[in-house]
PDB file of C-alpha atoms in Angstrom:
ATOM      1  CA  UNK A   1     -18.044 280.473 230.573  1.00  0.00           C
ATOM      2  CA  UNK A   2     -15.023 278.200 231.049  1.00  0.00           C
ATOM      3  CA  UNK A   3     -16.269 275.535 233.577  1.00  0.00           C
ATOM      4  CA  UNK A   4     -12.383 274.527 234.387  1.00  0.00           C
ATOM      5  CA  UNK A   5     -10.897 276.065 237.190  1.00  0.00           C
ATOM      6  CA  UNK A   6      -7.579 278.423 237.237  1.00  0.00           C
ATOM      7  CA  UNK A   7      -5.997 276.105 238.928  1.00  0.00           C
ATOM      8  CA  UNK A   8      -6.688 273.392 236.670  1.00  0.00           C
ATOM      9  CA  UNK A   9      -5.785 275.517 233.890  1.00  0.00           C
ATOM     10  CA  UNK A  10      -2.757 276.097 235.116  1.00  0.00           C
ATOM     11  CA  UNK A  11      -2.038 272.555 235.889  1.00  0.00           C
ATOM     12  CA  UNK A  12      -2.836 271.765 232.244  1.00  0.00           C
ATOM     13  CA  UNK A  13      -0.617 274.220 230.921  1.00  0.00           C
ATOM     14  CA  UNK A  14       2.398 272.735 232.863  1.00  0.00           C
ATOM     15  CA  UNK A  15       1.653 269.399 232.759  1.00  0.00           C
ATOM     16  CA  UNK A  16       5.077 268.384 231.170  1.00  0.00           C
ATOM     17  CA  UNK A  17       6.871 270.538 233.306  1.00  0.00           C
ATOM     18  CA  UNK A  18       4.962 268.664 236.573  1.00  0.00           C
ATOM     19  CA  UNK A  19       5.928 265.652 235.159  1.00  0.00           C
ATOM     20  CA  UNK A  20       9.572 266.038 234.592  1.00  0.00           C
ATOM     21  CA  UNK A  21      10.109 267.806 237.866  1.00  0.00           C
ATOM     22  CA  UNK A  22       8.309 263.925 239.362  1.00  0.00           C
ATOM     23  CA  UNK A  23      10.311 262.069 237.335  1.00  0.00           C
ATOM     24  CA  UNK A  24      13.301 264.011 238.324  1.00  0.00           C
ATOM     25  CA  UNK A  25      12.412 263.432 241.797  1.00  0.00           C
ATOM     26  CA  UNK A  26      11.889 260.013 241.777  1.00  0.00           C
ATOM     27  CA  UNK A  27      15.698 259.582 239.874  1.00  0.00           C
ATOM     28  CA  UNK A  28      17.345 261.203 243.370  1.00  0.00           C
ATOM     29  CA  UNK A  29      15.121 259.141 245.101  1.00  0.00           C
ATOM     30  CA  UNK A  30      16.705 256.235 243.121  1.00  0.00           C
ATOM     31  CA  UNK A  31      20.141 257.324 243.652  1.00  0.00           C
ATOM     32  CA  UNK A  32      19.663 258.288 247.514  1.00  0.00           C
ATOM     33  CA  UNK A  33      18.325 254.442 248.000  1.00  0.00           C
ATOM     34  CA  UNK A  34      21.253 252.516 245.652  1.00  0.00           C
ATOM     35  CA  UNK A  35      24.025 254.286 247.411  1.00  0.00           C
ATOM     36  CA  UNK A  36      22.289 254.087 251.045  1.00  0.00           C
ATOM     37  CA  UNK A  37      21.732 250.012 250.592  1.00  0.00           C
ATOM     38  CA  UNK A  38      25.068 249.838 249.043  1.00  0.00           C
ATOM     39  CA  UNK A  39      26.498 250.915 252.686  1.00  0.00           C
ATOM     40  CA  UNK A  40      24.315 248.073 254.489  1.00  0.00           C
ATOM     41  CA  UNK A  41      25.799 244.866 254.667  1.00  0.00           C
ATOM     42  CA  UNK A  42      23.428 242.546 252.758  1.00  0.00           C
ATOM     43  CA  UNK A  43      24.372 244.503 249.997  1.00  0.00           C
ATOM     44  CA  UNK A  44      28.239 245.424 249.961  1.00  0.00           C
ATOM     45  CA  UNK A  45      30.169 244.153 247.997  1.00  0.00           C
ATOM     46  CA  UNK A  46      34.057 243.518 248.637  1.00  0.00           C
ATOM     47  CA  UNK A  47      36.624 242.844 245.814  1.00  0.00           C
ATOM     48  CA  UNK A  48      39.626 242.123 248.222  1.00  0.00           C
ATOM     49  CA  UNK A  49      40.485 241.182 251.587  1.00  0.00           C
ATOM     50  CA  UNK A  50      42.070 244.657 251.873  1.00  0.00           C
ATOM     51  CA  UNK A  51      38.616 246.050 251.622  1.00  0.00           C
ATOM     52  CA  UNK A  52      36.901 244.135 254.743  1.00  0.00           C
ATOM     53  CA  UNK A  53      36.548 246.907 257.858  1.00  0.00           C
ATOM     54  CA  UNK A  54      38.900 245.261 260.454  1.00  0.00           C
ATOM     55  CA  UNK A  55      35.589 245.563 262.937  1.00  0.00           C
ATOM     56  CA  UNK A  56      33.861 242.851 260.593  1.00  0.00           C
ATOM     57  CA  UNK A  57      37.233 240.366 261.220  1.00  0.00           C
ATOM     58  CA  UNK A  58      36.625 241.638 264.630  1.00  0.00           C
ATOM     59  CA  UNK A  59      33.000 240.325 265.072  1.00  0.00           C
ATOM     60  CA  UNK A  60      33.818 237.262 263.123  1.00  0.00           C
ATOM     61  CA  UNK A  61      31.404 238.272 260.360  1.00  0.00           C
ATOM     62  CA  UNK A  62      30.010 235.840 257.703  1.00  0.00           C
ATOM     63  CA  UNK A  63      30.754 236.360 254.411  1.00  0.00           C
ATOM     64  CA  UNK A  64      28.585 234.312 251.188  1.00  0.00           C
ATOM     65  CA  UNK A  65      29.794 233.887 247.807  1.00  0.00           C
ATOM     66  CA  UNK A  66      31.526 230.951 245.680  1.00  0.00           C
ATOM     67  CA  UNK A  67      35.150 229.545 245.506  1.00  0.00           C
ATOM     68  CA  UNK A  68      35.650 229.997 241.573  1.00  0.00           C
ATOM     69  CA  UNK A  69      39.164 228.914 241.434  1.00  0.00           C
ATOM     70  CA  UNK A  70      42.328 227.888 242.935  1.00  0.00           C
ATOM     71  CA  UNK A  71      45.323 230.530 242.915  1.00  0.00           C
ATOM     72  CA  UNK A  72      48.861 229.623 242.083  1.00  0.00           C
ATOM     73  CA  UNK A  73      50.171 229.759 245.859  1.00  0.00           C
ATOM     74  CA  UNK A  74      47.566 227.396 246.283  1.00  0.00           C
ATOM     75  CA  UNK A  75      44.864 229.885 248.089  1.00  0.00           C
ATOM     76  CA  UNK A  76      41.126 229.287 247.263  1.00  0.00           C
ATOM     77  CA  UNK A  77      39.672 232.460 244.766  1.00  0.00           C
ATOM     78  CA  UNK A  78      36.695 233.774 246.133  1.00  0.00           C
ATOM     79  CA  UNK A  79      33.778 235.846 245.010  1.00  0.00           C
ATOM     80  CA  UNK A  80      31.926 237.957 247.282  1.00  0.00           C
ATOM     81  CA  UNK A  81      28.000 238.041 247.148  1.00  0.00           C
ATOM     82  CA  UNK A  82      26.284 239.564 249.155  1.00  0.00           C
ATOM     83  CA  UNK A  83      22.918 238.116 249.829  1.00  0.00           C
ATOM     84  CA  UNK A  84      21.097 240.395 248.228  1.00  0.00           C
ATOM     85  CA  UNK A  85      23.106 240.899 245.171  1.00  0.00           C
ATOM     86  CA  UNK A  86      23.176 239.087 241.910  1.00  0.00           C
ATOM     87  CA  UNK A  87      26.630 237.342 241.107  1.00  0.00           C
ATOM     88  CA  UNK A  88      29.073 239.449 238.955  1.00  0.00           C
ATOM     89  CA  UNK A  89      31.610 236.722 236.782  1.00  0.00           C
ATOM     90  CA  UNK A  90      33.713 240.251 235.944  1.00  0.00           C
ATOM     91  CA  UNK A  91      34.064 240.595 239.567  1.00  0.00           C
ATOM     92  CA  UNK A  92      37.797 240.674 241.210  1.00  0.00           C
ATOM     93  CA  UNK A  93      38.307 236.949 243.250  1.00  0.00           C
ATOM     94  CA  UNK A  94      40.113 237.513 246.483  1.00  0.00           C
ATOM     95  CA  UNK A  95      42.804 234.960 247.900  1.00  0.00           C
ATOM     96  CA  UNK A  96      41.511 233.386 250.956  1.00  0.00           C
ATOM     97  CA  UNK A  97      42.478 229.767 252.690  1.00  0.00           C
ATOM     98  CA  UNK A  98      41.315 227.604 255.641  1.00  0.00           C
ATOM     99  CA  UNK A  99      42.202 228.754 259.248  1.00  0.00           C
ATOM    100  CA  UNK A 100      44.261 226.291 260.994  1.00  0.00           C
ATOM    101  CA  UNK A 101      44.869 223.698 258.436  1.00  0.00           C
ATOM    102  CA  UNK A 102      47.336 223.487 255.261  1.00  0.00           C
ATOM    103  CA  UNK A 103      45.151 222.280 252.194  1.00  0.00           C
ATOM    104  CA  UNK A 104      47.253 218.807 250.194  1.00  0.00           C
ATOM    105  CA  UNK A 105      47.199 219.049 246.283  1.00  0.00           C
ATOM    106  CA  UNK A 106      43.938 215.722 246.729  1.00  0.00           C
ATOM    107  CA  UNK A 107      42.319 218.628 248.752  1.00  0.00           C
ATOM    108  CA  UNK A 108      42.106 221.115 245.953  1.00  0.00           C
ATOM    109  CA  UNK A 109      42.295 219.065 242.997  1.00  0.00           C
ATOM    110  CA  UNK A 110      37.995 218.060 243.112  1.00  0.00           C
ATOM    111  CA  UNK A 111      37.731 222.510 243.053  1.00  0.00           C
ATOM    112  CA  UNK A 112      39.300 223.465 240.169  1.00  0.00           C
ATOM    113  CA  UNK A 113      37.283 224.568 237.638  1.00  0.00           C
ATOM    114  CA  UNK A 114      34.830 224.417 239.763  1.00  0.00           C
ATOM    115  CA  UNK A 115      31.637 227.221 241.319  1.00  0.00           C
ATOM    116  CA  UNK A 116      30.821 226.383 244.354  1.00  0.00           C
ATOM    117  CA  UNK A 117      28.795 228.125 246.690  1.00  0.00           C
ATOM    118  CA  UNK A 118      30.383 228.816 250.293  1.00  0.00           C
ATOM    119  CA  UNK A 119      30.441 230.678 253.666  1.00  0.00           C
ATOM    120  CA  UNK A 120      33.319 232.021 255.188  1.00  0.00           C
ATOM    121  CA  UNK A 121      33.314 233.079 258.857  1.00  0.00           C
ATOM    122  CA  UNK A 122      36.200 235.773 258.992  1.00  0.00           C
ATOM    123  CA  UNK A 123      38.883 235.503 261.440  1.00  0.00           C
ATOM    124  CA  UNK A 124      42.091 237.402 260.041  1.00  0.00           C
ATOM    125  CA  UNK A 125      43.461 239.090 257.311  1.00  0.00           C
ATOM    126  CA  UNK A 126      46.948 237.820 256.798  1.00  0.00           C
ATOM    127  CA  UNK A 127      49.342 240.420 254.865  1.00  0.00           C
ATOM    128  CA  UNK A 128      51.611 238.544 252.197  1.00  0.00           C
ATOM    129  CA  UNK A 129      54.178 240.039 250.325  1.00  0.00           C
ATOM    130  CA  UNK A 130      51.937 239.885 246.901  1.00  0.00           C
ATOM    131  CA  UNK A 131      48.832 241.051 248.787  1.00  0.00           C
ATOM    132  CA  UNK A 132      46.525 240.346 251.672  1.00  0.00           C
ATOM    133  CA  UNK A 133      44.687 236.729 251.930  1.00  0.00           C
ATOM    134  CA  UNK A 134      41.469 236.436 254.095  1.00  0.00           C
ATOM    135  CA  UNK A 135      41.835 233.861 256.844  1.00  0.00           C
ATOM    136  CA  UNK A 136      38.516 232.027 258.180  1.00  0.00           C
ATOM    137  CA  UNK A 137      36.472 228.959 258.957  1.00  0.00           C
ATOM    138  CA  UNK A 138      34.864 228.065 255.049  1.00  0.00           C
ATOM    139  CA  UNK A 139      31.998 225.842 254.526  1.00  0.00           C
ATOM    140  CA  UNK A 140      31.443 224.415 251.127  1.00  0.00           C
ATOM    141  CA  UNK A 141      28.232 223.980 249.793  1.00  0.00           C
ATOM    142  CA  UNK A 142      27.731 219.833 249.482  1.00  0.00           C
ATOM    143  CA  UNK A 143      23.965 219.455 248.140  1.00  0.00           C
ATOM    144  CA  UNK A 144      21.551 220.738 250.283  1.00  0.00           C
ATOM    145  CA  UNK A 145      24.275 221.797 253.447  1.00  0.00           C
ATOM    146  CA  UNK A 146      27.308 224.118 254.103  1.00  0.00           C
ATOM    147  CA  UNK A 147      30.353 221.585 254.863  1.00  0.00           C
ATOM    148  CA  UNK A 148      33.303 222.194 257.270  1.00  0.00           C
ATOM    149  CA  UNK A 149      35.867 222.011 254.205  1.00  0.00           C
ATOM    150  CA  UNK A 150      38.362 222.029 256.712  1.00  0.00           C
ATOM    151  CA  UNK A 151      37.385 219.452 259.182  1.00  0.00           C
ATOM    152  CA  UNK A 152      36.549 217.248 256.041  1.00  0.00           C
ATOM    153  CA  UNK A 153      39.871 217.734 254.533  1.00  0.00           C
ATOM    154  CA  UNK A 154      41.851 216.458 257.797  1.00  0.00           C
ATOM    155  CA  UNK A 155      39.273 213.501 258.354  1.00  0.00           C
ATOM    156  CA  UNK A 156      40.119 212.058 254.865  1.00  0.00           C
ATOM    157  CA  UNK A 157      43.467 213.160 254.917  1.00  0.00           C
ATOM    158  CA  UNK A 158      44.000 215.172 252.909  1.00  0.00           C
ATOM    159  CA  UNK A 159      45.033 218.526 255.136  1.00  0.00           C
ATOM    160  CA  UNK A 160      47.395 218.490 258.143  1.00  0.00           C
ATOM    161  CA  UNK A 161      46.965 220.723 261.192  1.00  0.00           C
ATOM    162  CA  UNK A 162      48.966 224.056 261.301  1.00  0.00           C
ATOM    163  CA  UNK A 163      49.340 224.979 264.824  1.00  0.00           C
ATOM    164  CA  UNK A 164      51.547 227.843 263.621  1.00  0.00           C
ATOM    165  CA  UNK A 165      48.367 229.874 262.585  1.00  0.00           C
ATOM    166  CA  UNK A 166      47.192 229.991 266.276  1.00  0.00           C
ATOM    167  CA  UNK A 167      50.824 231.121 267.703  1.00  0.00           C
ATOM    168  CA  UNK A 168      50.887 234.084 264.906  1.00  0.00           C
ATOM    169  CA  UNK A 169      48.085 235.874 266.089  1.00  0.00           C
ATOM    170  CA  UNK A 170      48.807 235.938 269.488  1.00  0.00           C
ATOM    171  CA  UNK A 171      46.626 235.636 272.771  1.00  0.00           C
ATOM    172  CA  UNK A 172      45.335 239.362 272.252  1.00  0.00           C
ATOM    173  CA  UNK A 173      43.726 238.721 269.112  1.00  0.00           C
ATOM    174  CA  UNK A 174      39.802 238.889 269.290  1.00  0.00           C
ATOM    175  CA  UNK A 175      39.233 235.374 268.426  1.00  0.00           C
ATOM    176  CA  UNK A 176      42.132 233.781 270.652  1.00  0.00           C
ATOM    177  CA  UNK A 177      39.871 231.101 272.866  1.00  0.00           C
ATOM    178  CA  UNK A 178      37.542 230.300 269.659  1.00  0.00           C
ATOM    179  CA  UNK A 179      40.560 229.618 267.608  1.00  0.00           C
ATOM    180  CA  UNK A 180      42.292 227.812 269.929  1.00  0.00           C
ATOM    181  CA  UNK A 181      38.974 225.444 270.542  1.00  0.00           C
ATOM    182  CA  UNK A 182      39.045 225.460 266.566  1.00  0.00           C
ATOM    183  CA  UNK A 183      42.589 223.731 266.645  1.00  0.00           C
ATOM    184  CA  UNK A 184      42.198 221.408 269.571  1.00  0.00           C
ATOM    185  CA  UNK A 185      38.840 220.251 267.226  1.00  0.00           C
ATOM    186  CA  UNK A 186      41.231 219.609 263.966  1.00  0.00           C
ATOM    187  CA  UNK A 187      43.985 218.155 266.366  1.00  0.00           C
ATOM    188  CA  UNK A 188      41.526 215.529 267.497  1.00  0.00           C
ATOM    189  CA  UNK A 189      39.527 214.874 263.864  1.00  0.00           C
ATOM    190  CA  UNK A 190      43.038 214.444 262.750  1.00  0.00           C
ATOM    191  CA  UNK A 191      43.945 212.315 265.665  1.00  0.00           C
ATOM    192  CA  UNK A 192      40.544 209.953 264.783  1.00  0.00           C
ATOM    193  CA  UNK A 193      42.456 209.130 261.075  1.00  0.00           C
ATOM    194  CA  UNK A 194      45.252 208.171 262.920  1.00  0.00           C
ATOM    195  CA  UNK A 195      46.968 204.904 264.284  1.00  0.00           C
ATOM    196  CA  UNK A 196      45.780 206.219 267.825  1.00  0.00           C
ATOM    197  CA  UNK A 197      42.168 205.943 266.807  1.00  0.00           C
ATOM    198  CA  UNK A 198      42.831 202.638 265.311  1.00  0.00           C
ATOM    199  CA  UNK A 199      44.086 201.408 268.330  1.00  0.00           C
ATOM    200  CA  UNK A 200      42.055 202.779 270.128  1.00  0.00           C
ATOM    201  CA  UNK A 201      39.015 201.166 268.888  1.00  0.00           C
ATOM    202  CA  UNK A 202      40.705 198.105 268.603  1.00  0.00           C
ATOM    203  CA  UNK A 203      41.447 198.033 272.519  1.00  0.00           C
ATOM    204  CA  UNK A 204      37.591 198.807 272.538  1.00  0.00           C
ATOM    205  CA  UNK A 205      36.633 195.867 270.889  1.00  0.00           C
ATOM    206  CA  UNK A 206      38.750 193.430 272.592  1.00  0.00           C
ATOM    207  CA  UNK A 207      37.348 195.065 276.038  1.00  0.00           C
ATOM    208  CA  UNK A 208      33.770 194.032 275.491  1.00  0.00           C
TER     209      UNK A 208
END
């Protein structure tokens, strides 16, 4: 008398079949989940400003990654990485540069041949004849704090205000009154460096 059940014979019998029809399962399973969290944003990864959904520039999405380079038209080379997502050195930089400011050779010189981490707040894609370049507020990594590279640059110099990026977009654009309170902040940290601001506090001091 065979004290195992049919149903446990059975089960022994196809035991390797049960077991590649799991593991077979649990590959889709696999595959399902990589390409569903590759469509979620803390895991997407883009490889060019071309890439970005217009309704991202149009919510003023945050993008993380590292400034690995400076381009020859001067534009910053950025990486993408998602939070999420290891860094890729193989990965495709895209072009991208300061809104509302115009970077000074000082400016760029300290992040050559450089990695450092950043956040870029997206504001406009701008089309150039040798492809698009992403437009934004960036914030460089400094220790243990994101930095307003822009702000920064004009304080010590070494960027001057471009007005011309807030006429180009036009008052239709999504971001029109944030960029315009953007500018009128760079107009006046460039106005503190100035002979006004020296003045100024001089007329301060001889007040008191």
């Amino acid at each position: 008398h065979n004290p195992r059940g049919p149903v446990q014979q059975w089960l022994d019998s196809h035991v390797r079949l049960y077991r590649a029809a799991a593991a077979a399962t649990m590959g889709v399973l696999a595959v399902t989940a990589v390409v569903l969290l590759r469509r979620w944003a803390p895991f997407y990864r883009f490889r060019s400003a071309a890439d970005i959904p217009p309704a991202w520039v149009a919510q003023g999405r945050v993008l993380r990654g590292r400034i690995v380079g400076i381009g020859p038209d001067g534009a910053l080379l950025f990486r993408h990485r998602p939070l999420l997502l290891p860094h890729s050195a193989r990965q495709a930089a895209m072009r991208v540069r300061p809104f509302g400011v115009t970077p000074l050779h000082n400016a760029l010189a300290p992040l050559k041949g450089r990695n450092t981490a950043c956040k870029i707040e997206l504001l406009h894609v701008e089309m150039a004849v040798d492809g698009p370049i992403l437009v934004g507020n960036i914030r460089l990594r400094m220790g243990l704090r994101y930095d307003d590279w822009a702000r920064t640059c004009v304080r010590t110099g070494t960027a001057r205000v471009d007005v011309d990026d807030l006429y180009a977009l036009g008052p239709t654009w999504p971001h029109a009154l944030t960029a315009r309170a953007r500018i009128d902040g760079l107009l006046a940290a460039q106005d503190d460096t100035g002979i006004r601001s020296f003045v100024r506090r001089l007329l301060g001091r001889l007040g008191r």
